[in-house]
Amino acid sequence: MKYILKIIDTTYTKRLVSGLSVFLLSLLFSACNNSNDQFSPGTNVSIAPTSFTWTVTELLDNQGQCIFYPDDYQDNVMVVTVSDPNDRPIGEMKLELYLSPSNSTSNPILSNQHVFYLYDDLNGNGVVDHPEELVSGSGDPILYETETEKYHGTKAIIVRTNTSCGGYRATLHAYAGDGYGAMEINTQTEDDGED
């Protein structure tokens, strides 16, 4: 009889310990869960600067067409910030980025050359490390998924713009939770700037 009671007691203890383990693990996962899965409505997404224009000097060929030089470019650091409705930063928030060129940026003169490139500043040094940090060229139909920095709710990214020719434009789109932000970057000639 003692032997049967000991088996019942051991089985009960194992079930109790097992149940407590599952409960504690559930509690731990809930505590560690970041704001990606449960975000409050009204998530704010902003990009600084809100727009950027490069003024370029074009070199023309015999037909008066701008000559495209692949190695003629400038980099611009953009900072995406995600915050809640009370302007508190949301760290480790899932962030989706998309660099969308305007129709004119698909000009056949460019011979499939990209005007805009999107880089993720993975090491945080503020400069492009090519090609390790390249996440898309203009026209690539992808959403780049990343997340905001843990404590500040920000993400630094870099847009590289070819500055051979004017008249090109792209929009950087940023999505987080139910929030959305956008900024425009373009190239113009000195003559365009005078209008």
PDB file of N, CA, C and O in Angstrom, residues 25-100:
ATOM      1  N   LEU A  25       7.122  29.402 -17.744  1.00  0.00           N
ATOM      2  CA  LEU A  25       7.611  29.689 -19.097  1.00  0.00           C
ATOM      3  C   LEU A  25       6.679  30.634 -19.834  1.00  0.00           C
ATOM      4  O   LEU A  25       7.113  31.557 -20.528  1.00  0.00           O
ATOM      5  N   SER A  26       5.371  30.420 -19.687  1.00  0.00           N
ATOM      6  CA  SER A  26       4.398  31.317 -20.323  1.00  0.00           C
ATOM      7  C   SER A  26       4.544  32.729 -19.791  1.00  0.00           C
ATOM      8  O   SER A  26       4.492  33.704 -20.536  1.00  0.00           O
ATOM      9  N   LEU A  27       4.725  32.838 -18.483  1.00  0.00           N
ATOM     10  CA  LEU A  27       4.894  34.144 -17.856  1.00  0.00           C
ATOM     11  C   LEU A  27       6.165  34.818 -18.348  1.00  0.00           C
ATOM     12  O   LEU A  27       6.185  36.006 -18.654  1.00  0.00           O
ATOM     13  N   LEU A  28       7.245  34.032 -18.490  1.00  0.00           N
ATOM     14  CA  LEU A  28       8.517  34.565 -18.971  1.00  0.00           C
ATOM     15  C   LEU A  28       8.401  35.067 -20.401  1.00  0.00           C
ATOM     16  O   LEU A  28       8.862  36.163 -20.733  1.00  0.00           O
ATOM     17  N   PHE A  29       7.761  34.273 -21.271  1.00  0.00           N
ATOM     18  CA  PHE A  29       7.589  34.698 -22.660  1.00  0.00           C
ATOM     19  C   PHE A  29       6.727  35.949 -22.759  1.00  0.00           C
ATOM     20  O   PHE A  29       6.967  36.826 -23.575  1.00  0.00           O
ATOM     21  N   SER A  30       5.729  36.061 -21.909  1.00  0.00           N
ATOM     22  CA  SER A  30       4.878  37.255 -21.926  1.00  0.00           C
ATOM     23  C   SER A  30       5.663  38.480 -21.502  1.00  0.00           C
ATOM     24  O   SER A  30       5.517  39.561 -22.063  1.00  0.00           O
ATOM     25  N   ALA A  31       6.520  38.300 -20.507  1.00  0.00           N
ATOM     26  CA  ALA A  31       7.310  39.430 -20.017  1.00  0.00           C
ATOM     27  C   ALA A  31       8.348  39.868 -21.034  1.00  0.00           C
ATOM     28  O   ALA A  31       8.648  41.041 -21.172  1.00  0.00           O
ATOM     29  N   CYS A  32       8.897  38.885 -21.772  1.00  0.00           N
ATOM     30  CA  CYS A  32       9.934  39.199 -22.754  1.00  0.00           C
ATOM     31  C   CYS A  32       9.366  39.628 -24.095  1.00  0.00           C
ATOM     32  O   CYS A  32      10.099  40.069 -24.958  1.00  0.00           O
ATOM     33  N   ASN A  33       8.091  39.476 -24.268  1.00  0.00           N
ATOM     34  CA  ASN A  33       7.487  39.794 -25.565  1.00  0.00           C
ATOM     35  C   ASN A  33       7.654  41.275 -25.864  1.00  0.00           C
ATOM     36  O   ASN A  33       7.375  42.126 -25.034  1.00  0.00           O
ATOM     37  N   ASN A  34       8.163  41.610 -27.059  1.00  0.00           N
ATOM     38  CA  ASN A  34       8.331  43.016 -27.401  1.00  0.00           C
ATOM     39  C   ASN A  34       7.060  43.548 -28.047  1.00  0.00           C
ATOM     40  O   ASN A  34       6.076  42.841 -28.189  1.00  0.00           O
ATOM     41  N   SER A  35       7.116  44.796 -28.464  1.00  0.00           N
ATOM     42  CA  SER A  35       5.916  45.467 -28.958  1.00  0.00           C
ATOM     43  C   SER A  35       5.556  45.099 -30.384  1.00  0.00           C
ATOM     44  O   SER A  35       4.620  45.646 -30.931  1.00  0.00           O
ATOM     45  N   ASN A  36       6.311  44.177 -31.021  1.00  0.00           N
ATOM     46  CA  ASN A  36       5.988  43.804 -32.389  1.00  0.00           C
ATOM     47  C   ASN A  36       4.637  43.134 -32.491  1.00  0.00           C
ATOM     48  O   ASN A  36       3.893  43.344 -33.430  1.00  0.00           O
ATOM     49  N   ASP A  37       4.339  42.256 -31.528  1.00  0.00           N
ATOM     50  CA  ASP A  37       3.119  41.473 -31.611  1.00  0.00           C
ATOM     51  C   ASP A  37       1.908  42.217 -31.061  1.00  0.00           C
ATOM     52  O   ASP A  37       0.797  42.023 -31.507  1.00  0.00           O
ATOM     53  N   GLN A  38       2.148  43.039 -30.056  1.00  0.00           N
ATOM     54  CA  GLN A  38       1.047  43.782 -29.463  1.00  0.00           C
ATOM     55  C   GLN A  38       1.431  45.259 -29.412  1.00  0.00           C
ATOM     56  O   GLN A  38       2.158  45.676 -28.527  1.00  0.00           O
ATOM     57  N   PHE A  39       0.976  46.018 -30.368  1.00  0.00           N
ATOM     58  CA  PHE A  39       1.289  47.442 -30.384  1.00  0.00           C
ATOM     59  C   PHE A  39       0.004  48.215 -30.148  1.00  0.00           C
ATOM     60  O   PHE A  39      -1.080  47.765 -30.494  1.00  0.00           O
ATOM     61  N   SER A  40       0.151  49.366 -29.519  1.00  0.00           N
ATOM     62  CA  SER A  40      -1.030  50.175 -29.274  1.00  0.00           C
ATOM     63  C   SER A  40      -1.422  50.896 -30.551  1.00  0.00           C
ATOM     64  O   SER A  40      -0.568  51.289 -31.336  1.00  0.00           O
ATOM     65  N   PRO A  41      -2.714  51.072 -30.789  1.00  0.00           N
ATOM     66  CA  PRO A  41      -3.148  51.822 -31.976  1.00  0.00           C
ATOM     67  C   PRO A  41      -2.573  53.238 -31.945  1.00  0.00           C
ATOM     68  O   PRO A  41      -2.370  53.814 -30.881  1.00  0.00           O
ATOM     69  N   GLY A  42      -2.314  53.771 -33.110  1.00  0.00           N
ATOM     70  CA  GLY A  42      -1.786  55.129 -33.188  1.00  0.00           C
ATOM     71  C   GLY A  42      -0.276  55.190 -33.178  1.00  0.00           C
ATOM     72  O   GLY A  42       0.302  56.185 -32.744  1.00  0.00           O
ATOM     73  N   THR A  43       0.378  54.135 -33.634  1.00  0.00           N
ATOM     74  CA  THR A  43       1.835  54.145 -33.718  1.00  0.00           C
ATOM     75  C   THR A  43       2.287  55.250 -34.674  1.00  0.00           C
ATOM     76  O   THR A  43       1.746  55.397 -35.762  1.00  0.00           O
ATOM     77  N   ASN A  44       3.254  56.049 -34.235  1.00  0.00           N
ATOM     78  CA  ASN A  44       3.767  57.147 -35.058  1.00  0.00           C
ATOM     79  C   ASN A  44       5.091  56.742 -35.698  1.00  0.00           C
ATOM     80  O   ASN A  44       5.976  56.217 -35.020  1.00  0.00           O
ATOM     81  N   VAL A  45       5.211  56.992 -36.998  1.00  0.00           N
ATOM     82  CA  VAL A  45       6.450  56.720 -37.716  1.00  0.00           C
ATOM     83  C   VAL A  45       6.879  58.007 -38.415  1.00  0.00           C
ATOM     84  O   VAL A  45       6.097  58.605 -39.152  1.00  0.00           O
ATOM     85  N   SER A  46       8.097  58.435 -38.164  1.00  0.00           N
ATOM     86  CA  SER A  46       8.598  59.640 -38.826  1.00  0.00           C
ATOM     87  C   SER A  46       9.997  59.371 -39.364  1.00  0.00           C
ATOM     88  O   SER A  46      10.715  58.504 -38.865  1.00  0.00           O
ATOM     89  N   ILE A  47      10.357  60.112 -40.407  1.00  0.00           N
ATOM     90  CA  ILE A  47      11.687  59.995 -41.008  1.00  0.00           C
ATOM     91  C   ILE A  47      12.320  61.381 -41.045  1.00  0.00           C
ATOM     92  O   ILE A  47      11.688  62.341 -41.479  1.00  0.00           O
ATOM     93  N   ALA A  48      13.544  61.471 -40.571  1.00  0.00           N
ATOM     94  CA  ALA A  48      14.274  62.737 -40.627  1.00  0.00           C
ATOM     95  C   ALA A  48      15.521  62.550 -41.476  1.00  0.00           C
ATOM     96  O   ALA A  48      16.236  61.564 -41.316  1.00  0.00           O
ATOM     97  N   PRO A  49      15.773  63.460 -42.426  1.00  0.00           N
ATOM     98  CA  PRO A  49      14.945  64.626 -42.769  1.00  0.00           C
ATOM     99  C   PRO A  49      13.667  64.200 -43.486  1.00  0.00           C
ATOM    100  O   PRO A  49      13.556  63.061 -43.938  1.00  0.00           O
ATOM    101  N   THR A  50      12.712  65.118 -43.576  1.00  0.00           N
ATOM    102  CA  THR A  50      11.436  64.794 -44.223  1.00  0.00           C
ATOM    103  C   THR A  50      11.553  64.789 -45.741  1.00  0.00           C
ATOM    104  O   THR A  50      10.717  64.208 -46.424  1.00  0.00           O
ATOM    105  N   SER A  51      12.579  65.437 -46.269  1.00  0.00           N
ATOM    106  CA  SER A  51      12.860  65.394 -47.708  1.00  0.00           C
ATOM    107  C   SER A  51      14.305  65.842 -47.915  1.00  0.00           C
ATOM    108  O   SER A  51      14.901  66.464 -47.033  1.00  0.00           O
ATOM    109  N   PHE A  52      14.848  65.497 -49.085  1.00  0.00           N
ATOM    110  CA  PHE A  52      16.225  65.891 -49.365  1.00  0.00           C
ATOM    111  C   PHE A  52      16.418  66.016 -50.866  1.00  0.00           C
ATOM    112  O   PHE A  52      15.947  65.176 -51.627  1.00  0.00           O
ATOM    113  N   THR A  53      17.101  67.087 -51.285  1.00  0.00           N
ATOM    114  CA  THR A  53      17.351  67.322 -52.709  1.00  0.00           C
ATOM    115  C   THR A  53      18.845  67.544 -52.938  1.00  0.00           C
ATOM    116  O   THR A  53      19.472  68.351 -52.253  1.00  0.00           O
ATOM    117  N   TRP A  54      19.376  66.777 -53.898  1.00  0.00           N
ATOM    118  CA  TRP A  54      20.748  67.002 -54.341  1.00  0.00           C
ATOM    119  C   TRP A  54      20.694  67.862 -55.603  1.00  0.00           C
ATOM    120  O   TRP A  54      19.976  67.551 -56.538  1.00  0.00           O
ATOM    121  N   THR A  55      21.445  68.959 -55.626  1.00  0.00           N
ATOM    122  CA  THR A  55      21.573  69.777 -56.835  1.00  0.00           C
ATOM    123  C   THR A  55      22.831  69.330 -57.567  1.00  0.00           C
ATOM    124  O   THR A  55      23.923  69.323 -56.991  1.00  0.00           O
ATOM    125  N   VAL A  56      22.651  68.917 -58.829  1.00  0.00           N
ATOM    126  CA  VAL A  56      23.750  68.299 -59.579  1.00  0.00           C
ATOM    127  C   VAL A  56      24.111  69.125 -60.805  1.00  0.00           C
ATOM    128  O   VAL A  56      23.307  69.905 -61.312  1.00  0.00           O
ATOM    129  N   THR A  57      25.338  68.938 -61.264  1.00  0.00           N
ATOM    130  CA  THR A  57      25.796  69.536 -62.510  1.00  0.00           C
ATOM    131  C   THR A  57      25.904  68.421 -63.543  1.00  0.00           C
ATOM    132  O   THR A  57      26.693  67.489 -63.382  1.00  0.00           O
ATOM    133  N   GLU A  58      25.092  68.496 -64.582  1.00  0.00           N
ATOM    134  CA  GLU A  58      25.063  67.449 -65.595  1.00  0.00           C
ATOM    135  C   GLU A  58      26.146  67.664 -66.648  1.00  0.00           C
ATOM    136  O   GLU A  58      26.421  68.797 -67.048  1.00  0.00           O
ATOM    137  N   LEU A  59      26.743  66.546 -67.102  1.00  0.00           N
ATOM    138  CA  LEU A  59      27.617  66.555 -68.268  1.00  0.00           C
ATOM    139  C   LEU A  59      26.849  65.891 -69.402  1.00  0.00           C
ATOM    140  O   LEU A  59      26.283  64.806 -69.219  1.00  0.00           O
ATOM    141  N   LEU A  60      26.791  66.559 -70.564  1.00  0.00           N
ATOM    142  CA  LEU A  60      25.961  66.072 -71.665  1.00  0.00           C
ATOM    143  C   LEU A  60      26.803  65.485 -72.786  1.00  0.00           C
ATOM    144  O   LEU A  60      27.932  65.923 -73.037  1.00  0.00           O
ATOM    145  N   ASP A  61      26.218  64.486 -73.482  1.00  0.00           N
ATOM    146  CA  ASP A  61      26.884  63.916 -74.648  1.00  0.00           C
ATOM    147  C   ASP A  61      26.550  64.740 -75.890  1.00  0.00           C
ATOM    148  O   ASP A  61      25.916  65.800 -75.799  1.00  0.00           O
ATOM    149  N   ASN A  62      26.959  64.265 -77.088  1.00  0.00           N
ATOM    150  CA  ASN A  62      26.736  64.995 -78.341  1.00  0.00           C
ATOM    151  C   ASN A  62      25.262  65.177 -78.688  1.00  0.00           C
ATOM    152  O   ASN A  62      24.902  66.084 -79.435  1.00  0.00           O
ATOM    153  N   GLN A  63      24.412  64.291 -78.169  1.00  0.00           N
ATOM    154  CA  GLN A  63      22.972  64.392 -78.429  1.00  0.00           C
ATOM    155  C   GLN A  63      22.247  65.212 -77.354  1.00  0.00           C
ATOM    156  O   GLN A  63      21.023  65.312 -77.349  1.00  0.00           O
ATOM    157  N   GLY A  64      23.014  65.786 -76.445  1.00  0.00           N
ATOM    158  CA  GLY A  64      22.406  66.592 -75.392  1.00  0.00           C
ATOM    159  C   GLY A  64      21.825  65.773 -74.245  1.00  0.00           C
ATOM    160  O   GLY A  64      21.093  66.298 -73.409  1.00  0.00           O
ATOM    161  N   GLN A  65      22.173  64.473 -74.194  1.00  0.00           N
ATOM    162  CA  GLN A  65      21.689  63.614 -73.119  1.00  0.00           C
ATOM    163  C   GLN A  65      22.692  63.606 -71.961  1.00  0.00           C
ATOM    164  O   GLN A  65      23.907  63.635 -72.173  1.00  0.00           O
ATOM    165  N   CYS A  66      22.159  63.557 -70.757  1.00  0.00           N
ATOM    166  CA  CYS A  66      23.019  63.509 -69.574  1.00  0.00           C
ATOM    167  C   CYS A  66      23.829  62.211 -69.562  1.00  0.00           C
ATOM    168  O   CYS A  66      23.304  61.134 -69.833  1.00  0.00           O
ATOM    169  N   ILE A  67      25.101  62.315 -69.241  1.00  0.00           N
ATOM    170  CA  ILE A  67      25.963  61.139 -69.146  1.00  0.00           C
ATOM    171  C   ILE A  67      25.886  60.595 -67.724  1.00  0.00           C
ATOM    172  O   ILE A  67      26.131  61.317 -66.748  1.00  0.00           O
ATOM    173  N   PHE A  68      25.549  59.306 -67.633  1.00  0.00           N
ATOM    174  CA  PHE A  68      25.380  58.660 -66.331  1.00  0.00           C
ATOM    175  C   PHE A  68      26.691  58.007 -65.904  1.00  0.00           C
ATOM    176  O   PHE A  68      27.229  57.156 -66.598  1.00  0.00           O
ATOM    177  N   TYR A  69      27.209  58.448 -64.756  1.00  0.00           N
ATOM    178  CA  TYR A  69      28.432  57.876 -64.195  1.00  0.00           C
ATOM    179  C   TYR A  69      28.066  57.065 -62.946  1.00  0.00           C
ATOM    180  O   TYR A  69      27.668  57.648 -61.934  1.00  0.00           O
ATOM    181  N   PRO A  70      28.207  55.744 -62.994  1.00  0.00           N
ATOM    182  CA  PRO A  70      27.806  54.906 -61.853  1.00  0.00           C
ATOM    183  C   PRO A  70      28.513  55.247 -60.547  1.00  0.00           C
ATOM    184  O   PRO A  70      27.949  55.066 -59.469  1.00  0.00           O
ATOM    185  N   ASP A  71      29.749  55.749 -60.639  1.00  0.00           N
ATOM    186  CA  ASP A  71      30.506  56.029 -59.423  1.00  0.00           C
ATOM    187  C   ASP A  71      30.349  57.464 -58.920  1.00  0.00           C
ATOM    188  O   ASP A  71      31.083  57.896 -58.027  1.00  0.00           O
ATOM    189  N   ASP A  72      29.404  58.199 -59.483  1.00  0.00           N
ATOM    190  CA  ASP A  72      29.133  59.573 -59.056  1.00  0.00           C
ATOM    191  C   ASP A  72      27.910  59.543 -58.142  1.00  0.00           C
ATOM    192  O   ASP A  72      26.779  59.497 -58.608  1.00  0.00           O
ATOM    193  N   TYR A  73      28.123  59.535 -56.832  1.00  0.00           N
ATOM    194  CA  TYR A  73      27.001  59.398 -55.904  1.00  0.00           C
ATOM    195  C   TYR A  73      27.275  60.126 -54.593  1.00  0.00           C
ATOM    196  O   TYR A  73      28.400  60.500 -54.284  1.00  0.00           O
ATOM    197  N   GLN A  74      26.205  60.325 -53.844  1.00  0.00           N
ATOM    198  CA  GLN A  74      26.269  60.898 -52.502  1.00  0.00           C
ATOM    199  C   GLN A  74      25.398  60.046 -51.582  1.00  0.00           C
ATOM    200  O   GLN A  74      24.392  59.481 -52.016  1.00  0.00           O
ATOM    201  N   ASP A  75      25.786  59.975 -50.322  1.00  0.00           N
ATOM    202  CA  ASP A  75      25.026  59.210 -49.337  1.00  0.00           C
ATOM    203  C   ASP A  75      24.331  60.148 -48.364  1.00  0.00           C
ATOM    204  O   ASP A  75      24.861  61.208 -48.018  1.00  0.00           O
ATOM    205  N   ASN A  76      23.146  59.741 -47.949  1.00  0.00           N
ATOM    206  CA  ASN A  76      22.370  60.545 -47.011  1.00  0.00           C
ATOM    207  C   ASN A  76      21.816  59.628 -45.920  1.00  0.00           C
ATOM    208  O   ASN A  76      21.138  58.644 -46.220  1.00  0.00           O
ATOM    209  N   VAL A  77      22.135  59.951 -44.659  1.00  0.00           N
ATOM    210  CA  VAL A  77      21.633  59.153 -43.530  1.00  0.00           C
ATOM    211  C   VAL A  77      20.229  59.627 -43.170  1.00  0.00           C
ATOM    212  O   VAL A  77      19.996  60.817 -42.982  1.00  0.00           O
ATOM    213  N   MET A  78      19.297  58.671 -43.114  1.00  0.00           N
ATOM    214  CA  MET A  78      17.939  58.962 -42.673  1.00  0.00           C
ATOM    215  C   MET A  78      17.720  58.249 -41.332  1.00  0.00           C
ATOM    216  O   MET A  78      18.215  57.132 -41.142  1.00  0.00           O
ATOM    217  N   VAL A  79      17.000  58.873 -40.432  1.00  0.00           N
ATOM    218  CA  VAL A  79      16.689  58.249 -39.147  1.00  0.00           C
ATOM    219  C   VAL A  79      15.182  58.072 -39.053  1.00  0.00           C
ATOM    220  O   VAL A  79      14.424  59.043 -39.099  1.00  0.00           O
ATOM    221  N   VAL A  80      14.764  56.805 -38.954  1.00  0.00           N
ATOM    222  CA  VAL A  80      13.346  56.481 -38.796  1.00  0.00           C
ATOM    223  C   VAL A  80      13.072  56.346 -37.300  1.00  0.00           C
ATOM    224  O   VAL A  80      13.807  55.659 -36.588  1.00  0.00           O
ATOM    225  N   THR A  81      12.037  57.016 -36.817  1.00  0.00           N
ATOM    226  CA  THR A  81      11.662  56.957 -35.404  1.00  0.00           C
ATOM    227  C   THR A  81      10.255  56.399 -35.274  1.00  0.00           C
ATOM    228  O   THR A  81       9.350  56.826 -35.989  1.00  0.00           O
ATOM    229  N   VAL A  82      10.092  55.443 -34.365  1.00  0.00           N
ATOM    230  CA  VAL A  82       8.783  54.853 -34.091  1.00  0.00           C
ATOM    231  C   VAL A  82       8.433  55.146 -32.639  1.00  0.00           C
ATOM    232  O   VAL A  82       9.234  54.903 -31.732  1.00  0.00           O
ATOM    233  N   SER A  83       7.243  55.699 -32.420  1.00  0.00           N
ATOM    234  CA  SER A  83       6.816  56.037 -31.065  1.00  0.00           C
ATOM    235  C   SER A  83       5.335  55.729 -30.885  1.00  0.00           C
ATOM    236  O   SER A  83       4.605  55.559 -31.860  1.00  0.00           O
ATOM    237  N   ASP A  84       4.914  55.688 -29.618  1.00  0.00           N
ATOM    238  CA  ASP A  84       3.507  55.427 -29.333  1.00  0.00           C
ATOM    239  C   ASP A  84       2.730  56.744 -29.375  1.00  0.00           C
ATOM    240  O   ASP A  84       3.316  57.809 -29.625  1.00  0.00           O
ATOM    241  N   PRO A  85       1.418  56.721 -29.153  1.00  0.00           N
ATOM    242  CA  PRO A  85       0.632  57.967 -29.240  1.00  0.00           C
ATOM    243  C   PRO A  85       1.075  59.054 -28.270  1.00  0.00           C
ATOM    244  O   PRO A  85       0.780  60.224 -28.467  1.00  0.00           O
ATOM    245  N   ASN A  86       1.831  58.659 -27.205  1.00  0.00           N
ATOM    246  CA  ASN A  86       2.333  59.643 -26.243  1.00  0.00           C
ATOM    247  C   ASN A  86       3.777  60.042 -26.523  1.00  0.00           C
ATOM    248  O   ASN A  86       4.457  60.590 -25.661  1.00  0.00           O
ATOM    249  N   ASP A  87       4.237  59.750 -27.759  1.00  0.00           N
ATOM    250  CA  ASP A  87       5.596  60.084 -28.196  1.00  0.00           C
ATOM    251  C   ASP A  87       6.693  59.382 -27.412  1.00  0.00           C
ATOM    252  O   ASP A  87       7.830  59.859 -27.352  1.00  0.00           O
ATOM    253  N   ARG A  88       6.377  58.241 -26.830  1.00  0.00           N
ATOM    254  CA  ARG A  88       7.402  57.425 -26.184  1.00  0.00           C
ATOM    255  C   ARG A  88       7.975  56.477 -27.229  1.00  0.00           C
ATOM    256  O   ARG A  88       7.222  55.845 -27.972  1.00  0.00           O
ATOM    257  N   PRO A  89       9.311  56.368 -27.304  1.00  0.00           N
ATOM    258  CA  PRO A  89       9.920  55.499 -28.323  1.00  0.00           C
ATOM    259  C   PRO A  89       9.546  54.035 -28.114  1.00  0.00           C
ATOM    260  O   PRO A  89       9.411  53.575 -26.974  1.00  0.00           O
ATOM    261  N   ILE A  90       9.363  53.325 -29.216  1.00  0.00           N
ATOM    262  CA  ILE A  90       9.072  51.892 -29.161  1.00  0.00           C
ATOM    263  C   ILE A  90      10.294  51.148 -29.676  1.00  0.00           C
ATOM    264  O   ILE A  90      10.597  51.177 -30.867  1.00  0.00           O
ATOM    265  N   GLY A  91      11.002  50.502 -28.764  1.00  0.00           N
ATOM    266  CA  GLY A  91      12.199  49.764 -29.125  1.00  0.00           C
ATOM    267  C   GLY A  91      11.891  48.366 -29.616  1.00  0.00           C
ATOM    268  O   GLY A  91      10.858  47.788 -29.284  1.00  0.00           O
ATOM    269  N   GLU A  92      12.784  47.847 -30.449  1.00  0.00           N
ATOM    270  CA  GLU A  92      12.676  46.507 -31.011  1.00  0.00           C
ATOM    271  C   GLU A  92      11.344  46.287 -31.727  1.00  0.00           C
ATOM    272  O   GLU A  92      10.751  45.222 -31.684  1.00  0.00           O
ATOM    273  N   MET A  93      10.893  47.346 -32.372  1.00  0.00           N
ATOM    274  CA  MET A  93       9.639  47.293 -33.122  1.00  0.00           C
ATOM    275  C   MET A  93       9.935  46.872 -34.557  1.00  0.00           C
ATOM    276  O   MET A  93      10.869  47.384 -35.179  1.00  0.00           O
ATOM    277  N   LYS A  94       9.152  45.941 -35.075  1.00  0.00           N
ATOM    278  CA  LYS A  94       9.320  45.507 -36.459  1.00  0.00           C
ATOM    279  C   LYS A  94       9.093  46.697 -37.383  1.00  0.00           C
ATOM    280  O   LYS A  94       8.108  47.414 -37.260  1.00  0.00           O
ATOM    281  N   LEU A  95      10.026  46.893 -38.313  1.00  0.00           N
ATOM    282  CA  LEU A  95       9.999  48.034 -39.220  1.00  0.00           C
ATOM    283  C   LEU A  95      10.192  47.524 -40.641  1.00  0.00           C
ATOM    284  O   LEU A  95      11.087  46.715 -40.900  1.00  0.00           O
ATOM    285  N   GLU A  96       9.342  47.964 -41.553  1.00  0.00           N
ATOM    286  CA  GLU A  96       9.460  47.587 -42.957  1.00  0.00           C
ATOM    287  C   GLU A  96       9.746  48.830 -43.781  1.00  0.00           C
ATOM    288  O   GLU A  96       9.059  49.844 -43.652  1.00  0.00           O
ATOM    289  N   LEU A  97      10.770  48.752 -44.627  1.00  0.00           N
ATOM    290  CA  LEU A  97      11.198  49.889 -45.432  1.00  0.00           C
ATOM    291  C   LEU A  97      11.119  49.528 -46.909  1.00  0.00           C
ATOM    292  O   LEU A  97      11.407  48.396 -47.303  1.00  0.00           O
ATOM    293  N   TYR A  98      10.741  50.513 -47.709  1.00  0.00           N
ATOM    294  CA  TYR A  98      10.664  50.299 -49.155  1.00  0.00           C
ATOM    295  C   TYR A  98      11.079  51.571 -49.866  1.00  0.00           C
ATOM    296  O   TYR A  98      10.562  52.653 -49.569  1.00  0.00           O
ATOM    297  N   LEU A  99      12.022  51.462 -50.776  1.00  0.00           N
ATOM    298  CA  LEU A  99      12.492  52.603 -51.557  1.00  0.00           C
ATOM    299  C   LEU A  99      11.844  52.535 -52.925  1.00  0.00           C
ATOM    300  O   LEU A  99      12.112  51.632 -53.711  1.00  0.00           O
ATOM    301  N   SER A 100      10.951  53.488 -53.198  1.00  0.00           N
ATOM    302  CA  SER A 100      10.142  53.458 -54.418  1.00  0.00           C
ATOM    303  C   SER A 100      10.532  54.601 -55.348  1.00  0.00           C
ATOM    304  O   SER A 100      10.272  55.768 -55.049  1.00  0.00           O
TER     305      SER A 100
END
